[in-house]
PDB file of C-alpha atoms in Angstrom:
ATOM      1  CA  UNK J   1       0.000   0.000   0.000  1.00 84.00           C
ATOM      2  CA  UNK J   2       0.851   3.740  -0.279  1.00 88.00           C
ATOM      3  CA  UNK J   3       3.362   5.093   2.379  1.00 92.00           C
ATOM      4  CA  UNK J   4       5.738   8.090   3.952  1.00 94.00           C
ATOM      5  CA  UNK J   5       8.765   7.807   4.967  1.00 95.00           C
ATOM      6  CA  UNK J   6      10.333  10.868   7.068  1.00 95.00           C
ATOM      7  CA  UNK J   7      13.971  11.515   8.529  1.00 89.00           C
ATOM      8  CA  UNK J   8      13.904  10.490  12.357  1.00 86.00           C
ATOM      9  CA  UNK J   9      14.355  13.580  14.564  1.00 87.00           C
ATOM     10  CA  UNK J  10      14.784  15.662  16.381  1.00 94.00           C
ATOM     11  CA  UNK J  11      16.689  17.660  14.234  1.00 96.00           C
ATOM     12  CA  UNK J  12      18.264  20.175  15.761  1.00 97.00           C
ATOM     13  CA  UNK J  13      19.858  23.814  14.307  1.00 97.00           C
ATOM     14  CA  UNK J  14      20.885  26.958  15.366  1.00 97.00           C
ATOM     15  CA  UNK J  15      18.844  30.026  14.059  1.00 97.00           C
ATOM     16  CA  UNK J  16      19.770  31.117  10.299  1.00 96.00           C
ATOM     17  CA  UNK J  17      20.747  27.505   9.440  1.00 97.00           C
ATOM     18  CA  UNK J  18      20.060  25.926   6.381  1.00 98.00           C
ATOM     19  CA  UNK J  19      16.885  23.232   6.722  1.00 97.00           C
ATOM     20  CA  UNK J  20      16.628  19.715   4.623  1.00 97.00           C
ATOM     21  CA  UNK J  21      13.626  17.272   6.554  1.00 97.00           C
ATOM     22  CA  UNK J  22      13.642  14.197   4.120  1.00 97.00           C
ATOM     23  CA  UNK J  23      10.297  12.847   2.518  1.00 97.00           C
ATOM     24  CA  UNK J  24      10.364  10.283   0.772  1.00 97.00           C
ATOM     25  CA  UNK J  25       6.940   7.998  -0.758  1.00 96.00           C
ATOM     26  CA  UNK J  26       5.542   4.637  -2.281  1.00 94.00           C
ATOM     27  CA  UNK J  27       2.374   5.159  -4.174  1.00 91.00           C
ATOM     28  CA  UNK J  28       0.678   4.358  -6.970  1.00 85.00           C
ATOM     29  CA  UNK J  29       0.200   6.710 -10.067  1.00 84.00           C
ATOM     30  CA  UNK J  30       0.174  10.287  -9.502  1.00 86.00           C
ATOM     31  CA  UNK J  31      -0.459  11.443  -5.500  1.00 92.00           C
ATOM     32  CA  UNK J  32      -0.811  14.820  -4.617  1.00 93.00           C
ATOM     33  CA  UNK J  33       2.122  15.771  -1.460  1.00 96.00           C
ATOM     34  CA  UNK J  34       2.024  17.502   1.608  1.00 97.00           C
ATOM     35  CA  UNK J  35       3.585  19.566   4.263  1.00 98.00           C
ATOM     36  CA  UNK J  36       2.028  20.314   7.775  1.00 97.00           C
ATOM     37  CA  UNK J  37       3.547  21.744  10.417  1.00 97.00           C
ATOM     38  CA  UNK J  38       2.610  21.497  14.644  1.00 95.00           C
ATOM     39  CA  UNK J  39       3.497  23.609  16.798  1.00 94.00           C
ATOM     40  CA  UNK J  40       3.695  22.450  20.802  1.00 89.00           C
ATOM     41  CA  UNK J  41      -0.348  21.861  21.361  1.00 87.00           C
ATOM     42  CA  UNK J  42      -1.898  22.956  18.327  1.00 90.00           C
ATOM     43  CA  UNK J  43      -4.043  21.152  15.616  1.00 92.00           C
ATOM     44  CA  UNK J  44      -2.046  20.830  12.366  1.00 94.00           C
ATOM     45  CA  UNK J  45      -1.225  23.880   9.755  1.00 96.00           C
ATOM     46  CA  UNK J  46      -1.525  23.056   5.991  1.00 96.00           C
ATOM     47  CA  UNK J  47       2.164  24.621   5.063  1.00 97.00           C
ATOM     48  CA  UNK J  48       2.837  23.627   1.445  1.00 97.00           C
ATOM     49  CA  UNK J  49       1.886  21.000  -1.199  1.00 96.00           C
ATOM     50  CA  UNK J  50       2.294  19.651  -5.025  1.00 95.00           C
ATOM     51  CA  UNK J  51      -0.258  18.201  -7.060  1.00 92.00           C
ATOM     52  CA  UNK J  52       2.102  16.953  -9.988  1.00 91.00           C
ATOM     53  CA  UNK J  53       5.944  16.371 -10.708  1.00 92.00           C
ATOM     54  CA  UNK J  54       8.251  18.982 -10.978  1.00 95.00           C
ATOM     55  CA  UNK J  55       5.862  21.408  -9.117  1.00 95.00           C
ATOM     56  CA  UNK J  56       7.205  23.321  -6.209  1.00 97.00           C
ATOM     57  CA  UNK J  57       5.161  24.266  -3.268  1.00 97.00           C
ATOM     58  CA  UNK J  58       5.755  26.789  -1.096  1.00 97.00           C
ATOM     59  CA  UNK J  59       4.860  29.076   1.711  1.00 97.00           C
ATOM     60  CA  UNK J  60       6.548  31.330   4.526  1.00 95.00           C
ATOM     61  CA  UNK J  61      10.168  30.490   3.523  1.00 97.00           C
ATOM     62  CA  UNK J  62       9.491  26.749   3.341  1.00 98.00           C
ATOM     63  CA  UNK J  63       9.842  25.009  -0.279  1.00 98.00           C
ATOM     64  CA  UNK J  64       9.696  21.368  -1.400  1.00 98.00           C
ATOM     65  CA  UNK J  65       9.667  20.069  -4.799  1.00 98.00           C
ATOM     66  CA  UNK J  66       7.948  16.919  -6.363  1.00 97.00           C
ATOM     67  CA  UNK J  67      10.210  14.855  -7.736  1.00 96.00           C
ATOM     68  CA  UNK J  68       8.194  12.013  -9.358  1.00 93.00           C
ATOM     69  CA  UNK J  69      12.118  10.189 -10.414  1.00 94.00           C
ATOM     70  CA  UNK J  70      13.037   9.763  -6.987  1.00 95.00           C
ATOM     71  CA  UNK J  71       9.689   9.820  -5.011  1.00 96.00           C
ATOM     72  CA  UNK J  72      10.689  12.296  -2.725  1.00 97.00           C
ATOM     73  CA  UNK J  73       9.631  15.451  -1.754  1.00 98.00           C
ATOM     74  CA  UNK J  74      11.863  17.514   0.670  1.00 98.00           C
ATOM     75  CA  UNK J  75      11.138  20.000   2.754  1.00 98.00           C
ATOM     76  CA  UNK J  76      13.649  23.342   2.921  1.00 98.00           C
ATOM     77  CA  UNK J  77      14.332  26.567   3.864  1.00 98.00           C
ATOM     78  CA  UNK J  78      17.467  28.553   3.466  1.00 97.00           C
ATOM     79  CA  UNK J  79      17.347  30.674   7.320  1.00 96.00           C
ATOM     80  CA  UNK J  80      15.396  28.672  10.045  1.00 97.00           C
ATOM     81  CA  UNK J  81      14.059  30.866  12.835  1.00 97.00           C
ATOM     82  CA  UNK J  82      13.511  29.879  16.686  1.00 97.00           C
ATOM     83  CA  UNK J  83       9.839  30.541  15.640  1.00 96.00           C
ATOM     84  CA  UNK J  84      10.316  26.888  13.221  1.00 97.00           C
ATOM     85  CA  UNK J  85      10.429  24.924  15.989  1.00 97.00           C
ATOM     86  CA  UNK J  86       7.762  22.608  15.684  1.00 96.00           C
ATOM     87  CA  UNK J  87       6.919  18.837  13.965  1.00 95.00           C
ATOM     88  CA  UNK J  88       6.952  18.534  10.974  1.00 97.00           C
ATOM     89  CA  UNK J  89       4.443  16.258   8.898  1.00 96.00           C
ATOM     90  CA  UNK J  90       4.585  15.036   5.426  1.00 96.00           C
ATOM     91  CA  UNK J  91       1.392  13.681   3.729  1.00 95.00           C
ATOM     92  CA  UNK J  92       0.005  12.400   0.328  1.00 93.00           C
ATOM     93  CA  UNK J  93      -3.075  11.494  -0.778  1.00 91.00           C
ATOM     94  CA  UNK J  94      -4.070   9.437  -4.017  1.00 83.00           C
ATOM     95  CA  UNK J  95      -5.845  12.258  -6.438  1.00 70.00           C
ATOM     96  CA  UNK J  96      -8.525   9.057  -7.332  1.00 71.00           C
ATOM     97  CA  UNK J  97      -9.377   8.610  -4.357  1.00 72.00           C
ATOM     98  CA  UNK J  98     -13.422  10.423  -3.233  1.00 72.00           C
ATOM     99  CA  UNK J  99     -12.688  10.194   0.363  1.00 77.00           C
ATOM    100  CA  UNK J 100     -10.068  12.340   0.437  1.00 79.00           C
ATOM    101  CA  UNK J 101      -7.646  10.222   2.556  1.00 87.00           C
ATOM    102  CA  UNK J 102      -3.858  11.412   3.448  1.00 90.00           C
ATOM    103  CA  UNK J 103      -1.465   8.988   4.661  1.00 91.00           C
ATOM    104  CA  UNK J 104       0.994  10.608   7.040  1.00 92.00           C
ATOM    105  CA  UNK J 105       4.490  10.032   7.653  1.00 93.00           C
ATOM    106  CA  UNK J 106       5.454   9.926  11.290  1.00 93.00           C
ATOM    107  CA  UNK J 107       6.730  13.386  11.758  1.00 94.00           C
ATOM    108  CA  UNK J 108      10.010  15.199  12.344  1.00 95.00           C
ATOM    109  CA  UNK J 109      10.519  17.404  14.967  1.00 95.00           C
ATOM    110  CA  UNK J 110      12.638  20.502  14.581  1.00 97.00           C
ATOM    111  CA  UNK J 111      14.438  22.284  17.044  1.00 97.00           C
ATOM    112  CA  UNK J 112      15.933  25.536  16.721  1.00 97.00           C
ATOM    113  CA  UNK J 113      18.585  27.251  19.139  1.00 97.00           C
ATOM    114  CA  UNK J 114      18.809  30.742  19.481  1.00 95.00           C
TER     115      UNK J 114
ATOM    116  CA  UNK H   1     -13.505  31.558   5.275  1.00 87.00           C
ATOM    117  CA  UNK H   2     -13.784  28.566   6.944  1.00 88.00           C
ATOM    118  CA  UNK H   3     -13.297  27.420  10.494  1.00 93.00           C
ATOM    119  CA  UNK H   4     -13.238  24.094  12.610  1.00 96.00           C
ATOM    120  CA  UNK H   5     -13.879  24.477  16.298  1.00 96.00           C
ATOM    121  CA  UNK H   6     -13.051  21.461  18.775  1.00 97.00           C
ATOM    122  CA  UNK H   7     -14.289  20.629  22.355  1.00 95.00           C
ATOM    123  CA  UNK H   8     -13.516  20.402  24.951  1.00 96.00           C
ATOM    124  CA  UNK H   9      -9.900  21.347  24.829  1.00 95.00           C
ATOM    125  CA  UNK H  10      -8.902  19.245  27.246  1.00 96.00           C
ATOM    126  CA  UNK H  11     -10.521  16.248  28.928  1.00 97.00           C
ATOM    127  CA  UNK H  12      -9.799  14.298  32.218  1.00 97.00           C
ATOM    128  CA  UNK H  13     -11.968  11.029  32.570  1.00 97.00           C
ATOM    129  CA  UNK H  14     -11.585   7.821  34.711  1.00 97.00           C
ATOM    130  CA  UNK H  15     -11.106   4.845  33.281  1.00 97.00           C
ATOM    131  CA  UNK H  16     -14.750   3.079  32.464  1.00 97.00           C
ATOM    132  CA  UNK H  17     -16.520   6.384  31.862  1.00 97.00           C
ATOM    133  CA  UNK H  18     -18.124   7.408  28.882  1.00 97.00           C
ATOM    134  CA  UNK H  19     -16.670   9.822  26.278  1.00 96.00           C
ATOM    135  CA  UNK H  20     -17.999  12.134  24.013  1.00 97.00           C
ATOM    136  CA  UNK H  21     -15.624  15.018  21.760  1.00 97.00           C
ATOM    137  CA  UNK H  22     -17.350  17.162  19.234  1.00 97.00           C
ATOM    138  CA  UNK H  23     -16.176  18.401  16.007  1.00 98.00           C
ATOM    139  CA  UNK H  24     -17.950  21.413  13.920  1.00 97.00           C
ATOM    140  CA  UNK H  25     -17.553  23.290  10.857  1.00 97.00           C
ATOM    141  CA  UNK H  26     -18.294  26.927   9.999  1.00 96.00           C
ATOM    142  CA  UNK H  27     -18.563  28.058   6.220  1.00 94.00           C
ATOM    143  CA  UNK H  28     -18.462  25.386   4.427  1.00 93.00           C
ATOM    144  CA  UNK H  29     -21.248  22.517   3.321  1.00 91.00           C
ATOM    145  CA  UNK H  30     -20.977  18.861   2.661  1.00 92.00           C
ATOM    146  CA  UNK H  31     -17.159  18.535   3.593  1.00 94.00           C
ATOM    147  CA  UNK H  32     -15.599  15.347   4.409  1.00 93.00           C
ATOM    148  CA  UNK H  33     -14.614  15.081   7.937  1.00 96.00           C
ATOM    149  CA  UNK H  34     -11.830  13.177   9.657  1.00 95.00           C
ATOM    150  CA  UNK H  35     -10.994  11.971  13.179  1.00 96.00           C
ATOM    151  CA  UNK H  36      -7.514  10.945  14.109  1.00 94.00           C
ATOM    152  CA  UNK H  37      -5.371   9.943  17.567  1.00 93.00           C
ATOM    153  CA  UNK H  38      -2.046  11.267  18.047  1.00 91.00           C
ATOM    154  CA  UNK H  39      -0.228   9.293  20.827  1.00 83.00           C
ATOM    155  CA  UNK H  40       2.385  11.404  22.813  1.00 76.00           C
ATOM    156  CA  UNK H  41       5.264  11.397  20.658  1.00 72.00           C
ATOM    157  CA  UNK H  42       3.805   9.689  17.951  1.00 74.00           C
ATOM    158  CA  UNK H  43       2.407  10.420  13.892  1.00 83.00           C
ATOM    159  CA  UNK H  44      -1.262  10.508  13.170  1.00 89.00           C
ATOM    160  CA  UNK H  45      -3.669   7.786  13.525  1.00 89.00           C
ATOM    161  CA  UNK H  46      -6.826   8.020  11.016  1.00 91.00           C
ATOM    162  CA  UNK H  47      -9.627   6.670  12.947  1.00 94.00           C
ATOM    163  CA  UNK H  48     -12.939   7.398  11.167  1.00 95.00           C
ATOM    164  CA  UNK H  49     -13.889   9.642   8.208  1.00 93.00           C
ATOM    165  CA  UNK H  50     -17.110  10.888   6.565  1.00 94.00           C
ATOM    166  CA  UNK H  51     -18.693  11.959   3.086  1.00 92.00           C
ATOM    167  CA  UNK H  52     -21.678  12.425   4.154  1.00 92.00           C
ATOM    168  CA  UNK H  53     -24.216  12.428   7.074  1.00 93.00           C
ATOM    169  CA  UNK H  54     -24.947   8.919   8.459  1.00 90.00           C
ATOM    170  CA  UNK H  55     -21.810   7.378   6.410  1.00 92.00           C
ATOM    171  CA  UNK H  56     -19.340   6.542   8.418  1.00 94.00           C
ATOM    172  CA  UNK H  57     -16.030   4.396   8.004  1.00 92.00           C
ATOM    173  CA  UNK H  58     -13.719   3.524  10.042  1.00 90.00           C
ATOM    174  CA  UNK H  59     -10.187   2.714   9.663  1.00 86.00           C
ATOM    175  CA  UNK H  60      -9.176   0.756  13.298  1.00 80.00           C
ATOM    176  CA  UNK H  61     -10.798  -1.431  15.452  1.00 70.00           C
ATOM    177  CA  UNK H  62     -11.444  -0.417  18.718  1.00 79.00           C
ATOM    178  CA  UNK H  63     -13.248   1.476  21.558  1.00 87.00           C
ATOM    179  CA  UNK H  64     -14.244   3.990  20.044  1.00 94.00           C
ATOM    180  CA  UNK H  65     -17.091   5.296  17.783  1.00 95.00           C
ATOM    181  CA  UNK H  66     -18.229   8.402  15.570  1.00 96.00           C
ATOM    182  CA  UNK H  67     -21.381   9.616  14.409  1.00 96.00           C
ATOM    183  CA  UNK H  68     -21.916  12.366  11.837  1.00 96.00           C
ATOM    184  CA  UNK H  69     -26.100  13.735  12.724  1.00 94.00           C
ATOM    185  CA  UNK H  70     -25.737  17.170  10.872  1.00 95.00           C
ATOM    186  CA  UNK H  71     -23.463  17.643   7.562  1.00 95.00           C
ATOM    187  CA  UNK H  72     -20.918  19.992   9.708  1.00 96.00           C
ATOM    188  CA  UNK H  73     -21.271  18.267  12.528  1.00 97.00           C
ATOM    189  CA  UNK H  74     -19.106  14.880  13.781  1.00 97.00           C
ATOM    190  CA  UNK H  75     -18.576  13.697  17.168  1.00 97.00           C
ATOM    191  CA  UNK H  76     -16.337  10.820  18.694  1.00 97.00           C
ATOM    192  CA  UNK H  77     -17.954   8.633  21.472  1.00 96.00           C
ATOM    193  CA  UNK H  78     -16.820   5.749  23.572  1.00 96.00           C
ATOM    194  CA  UNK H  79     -19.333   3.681  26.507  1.00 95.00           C
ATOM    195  CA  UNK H  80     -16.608   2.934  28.430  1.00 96.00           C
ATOM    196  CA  UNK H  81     -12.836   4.546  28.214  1.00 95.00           C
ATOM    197  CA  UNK H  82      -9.815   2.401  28.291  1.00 94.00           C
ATOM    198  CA  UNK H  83      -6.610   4.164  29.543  1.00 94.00           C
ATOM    199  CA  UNK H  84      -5.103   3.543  25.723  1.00 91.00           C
ATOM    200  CA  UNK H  85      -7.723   5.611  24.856  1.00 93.00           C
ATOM    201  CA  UNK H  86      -5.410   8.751  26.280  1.00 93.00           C
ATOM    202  CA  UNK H  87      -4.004  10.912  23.490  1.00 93.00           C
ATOM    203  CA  UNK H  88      -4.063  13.895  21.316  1.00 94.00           C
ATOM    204  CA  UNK H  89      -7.665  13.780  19.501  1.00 96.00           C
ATOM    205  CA  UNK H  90      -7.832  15.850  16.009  1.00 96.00           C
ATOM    206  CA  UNK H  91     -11.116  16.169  13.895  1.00 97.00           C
ATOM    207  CA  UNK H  92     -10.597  17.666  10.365  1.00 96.00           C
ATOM    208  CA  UNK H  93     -11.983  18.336   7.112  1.00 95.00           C
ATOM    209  CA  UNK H  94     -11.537  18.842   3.428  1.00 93.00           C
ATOM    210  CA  UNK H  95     -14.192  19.308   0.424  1.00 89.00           C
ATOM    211  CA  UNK H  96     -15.261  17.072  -1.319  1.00 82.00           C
ATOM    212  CA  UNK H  97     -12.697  16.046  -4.230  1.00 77.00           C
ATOM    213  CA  UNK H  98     -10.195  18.153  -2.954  1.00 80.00           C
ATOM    214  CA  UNK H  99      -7.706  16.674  -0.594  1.00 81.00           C
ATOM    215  CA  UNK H 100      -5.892  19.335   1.781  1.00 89.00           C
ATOM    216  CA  UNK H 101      -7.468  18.730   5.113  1.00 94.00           C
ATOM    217  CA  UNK H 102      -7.415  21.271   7.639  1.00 95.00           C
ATOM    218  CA  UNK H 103      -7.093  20.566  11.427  1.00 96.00           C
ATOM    219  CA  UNK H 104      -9.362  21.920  14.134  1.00 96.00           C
ATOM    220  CA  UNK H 105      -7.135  22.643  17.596  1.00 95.00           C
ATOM    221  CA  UNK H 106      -7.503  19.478  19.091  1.00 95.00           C
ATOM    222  CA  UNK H 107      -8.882  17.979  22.147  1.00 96.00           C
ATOM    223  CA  UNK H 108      -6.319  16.136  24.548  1.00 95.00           C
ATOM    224  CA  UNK H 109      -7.482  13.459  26.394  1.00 96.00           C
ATOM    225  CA  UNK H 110      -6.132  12.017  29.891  1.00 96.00           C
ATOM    226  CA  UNK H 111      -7.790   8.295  31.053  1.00 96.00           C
ATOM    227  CA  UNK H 112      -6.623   7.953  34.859  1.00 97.00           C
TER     228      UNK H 112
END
């Protein structure tokens, strides 16, 4: 069946750091990908996503590309800021499907030092 | 705009009691609504989701059940709570044939 794969965390940086959280899939046919972020207590945030290869999503400094060749889709940003701290989730969902259904990687959890 | 309200926020029960967590949606119709568990320290766990009002699936066995009486409307229920029923309970939803969900704040939920 369809799956995520994440990086184990925590990560940890210092602020203005350079981000990479690996995300990596198996599915069938075309999914559509996702980023979510969750900050300590707090439902999930829709960050970022890509319907089809080669498109980039992104939002707030955060970018990941869908790269269909290597069935991955990373997450980056170029500065991180104490204010990133948070889990991150990874997501897809399979565009045939009418219930709408995402299937989750486990989550990464970022920590950045002042 | 759209917006998904939770409650309670946070919920202390013993174990054997009953449960009930409630899930609404504001500005929207018909959407597809989701229920997962988050363990401490742990990903998502899907446990039920709806397309429609009455039609409910569920993805896990266990202690736990939903019902969805009005189309904005879906609440989790148990008769009796087990303490693995403690966790992180998120309801969300997404419209139909479009699959971004978005979360309502949660409700976390302590079994002593």
């Amino acid at each position: 069946g369809d799956s995520v794969t994440q990086m184990e965390g925590p990560v940890t940086l210092s602020e203005e750091a350079f981000l990479t959280i690996n995300c990596t899939y198996t599915a069938t046919g075309y999914p559509s990908l996702f980023w979510y972020v969750q900050y300590p207590g707090e439902g999930l945030q829709l960050l970022l996503k890509a319907t089809k290869a080669d498109d980039k999503g992104s939002n707030k400094g955060f970018e990941a590309t869908y790269r269909k060749e290597t069935t991955s889709f990373h997450l980056e940003k170029g500065s991180v800021q104490v204010s990133d701290s948070a889990v991150y989730f990874c997501a897809l969902s399979q565009a045939s499907s009418n219930t709408g259904k995402l299937i989750f990687g486990q989550g990464t959890t970022l920590q950045v030092k002042p | 705009s759209q917006t998904i309200h939770q409650w309670p926020a946070t919920l202390v029960q013993p174990v054997g009691s009953p449960l009930s967590l409630e899930c609404t949606v504001e500005g929207t119709s018909n959407p597809n609504l989701y229920w997962y568990r988050q363990a401490a320290g742990s990903g998502l766990q899907l446990l039920f989701y709806s397309v429609g009002i009455g039609q409910i699936s569920s993805e896990v066995p266990q202690n736990l059940s939903a019902s969805r009486p009005q189309d904005r409307q879906f609440i989790l229920s148990s008769k009796k709570l087990l303490l693995s029923d403690s966790g992180f309970y998120l309801c969300a939803w997404s419209r139909s044939g479009i699959h971004e969900q978005y979360f309502g704040p949660g409700t976390r939920l302590t079994v002593t």
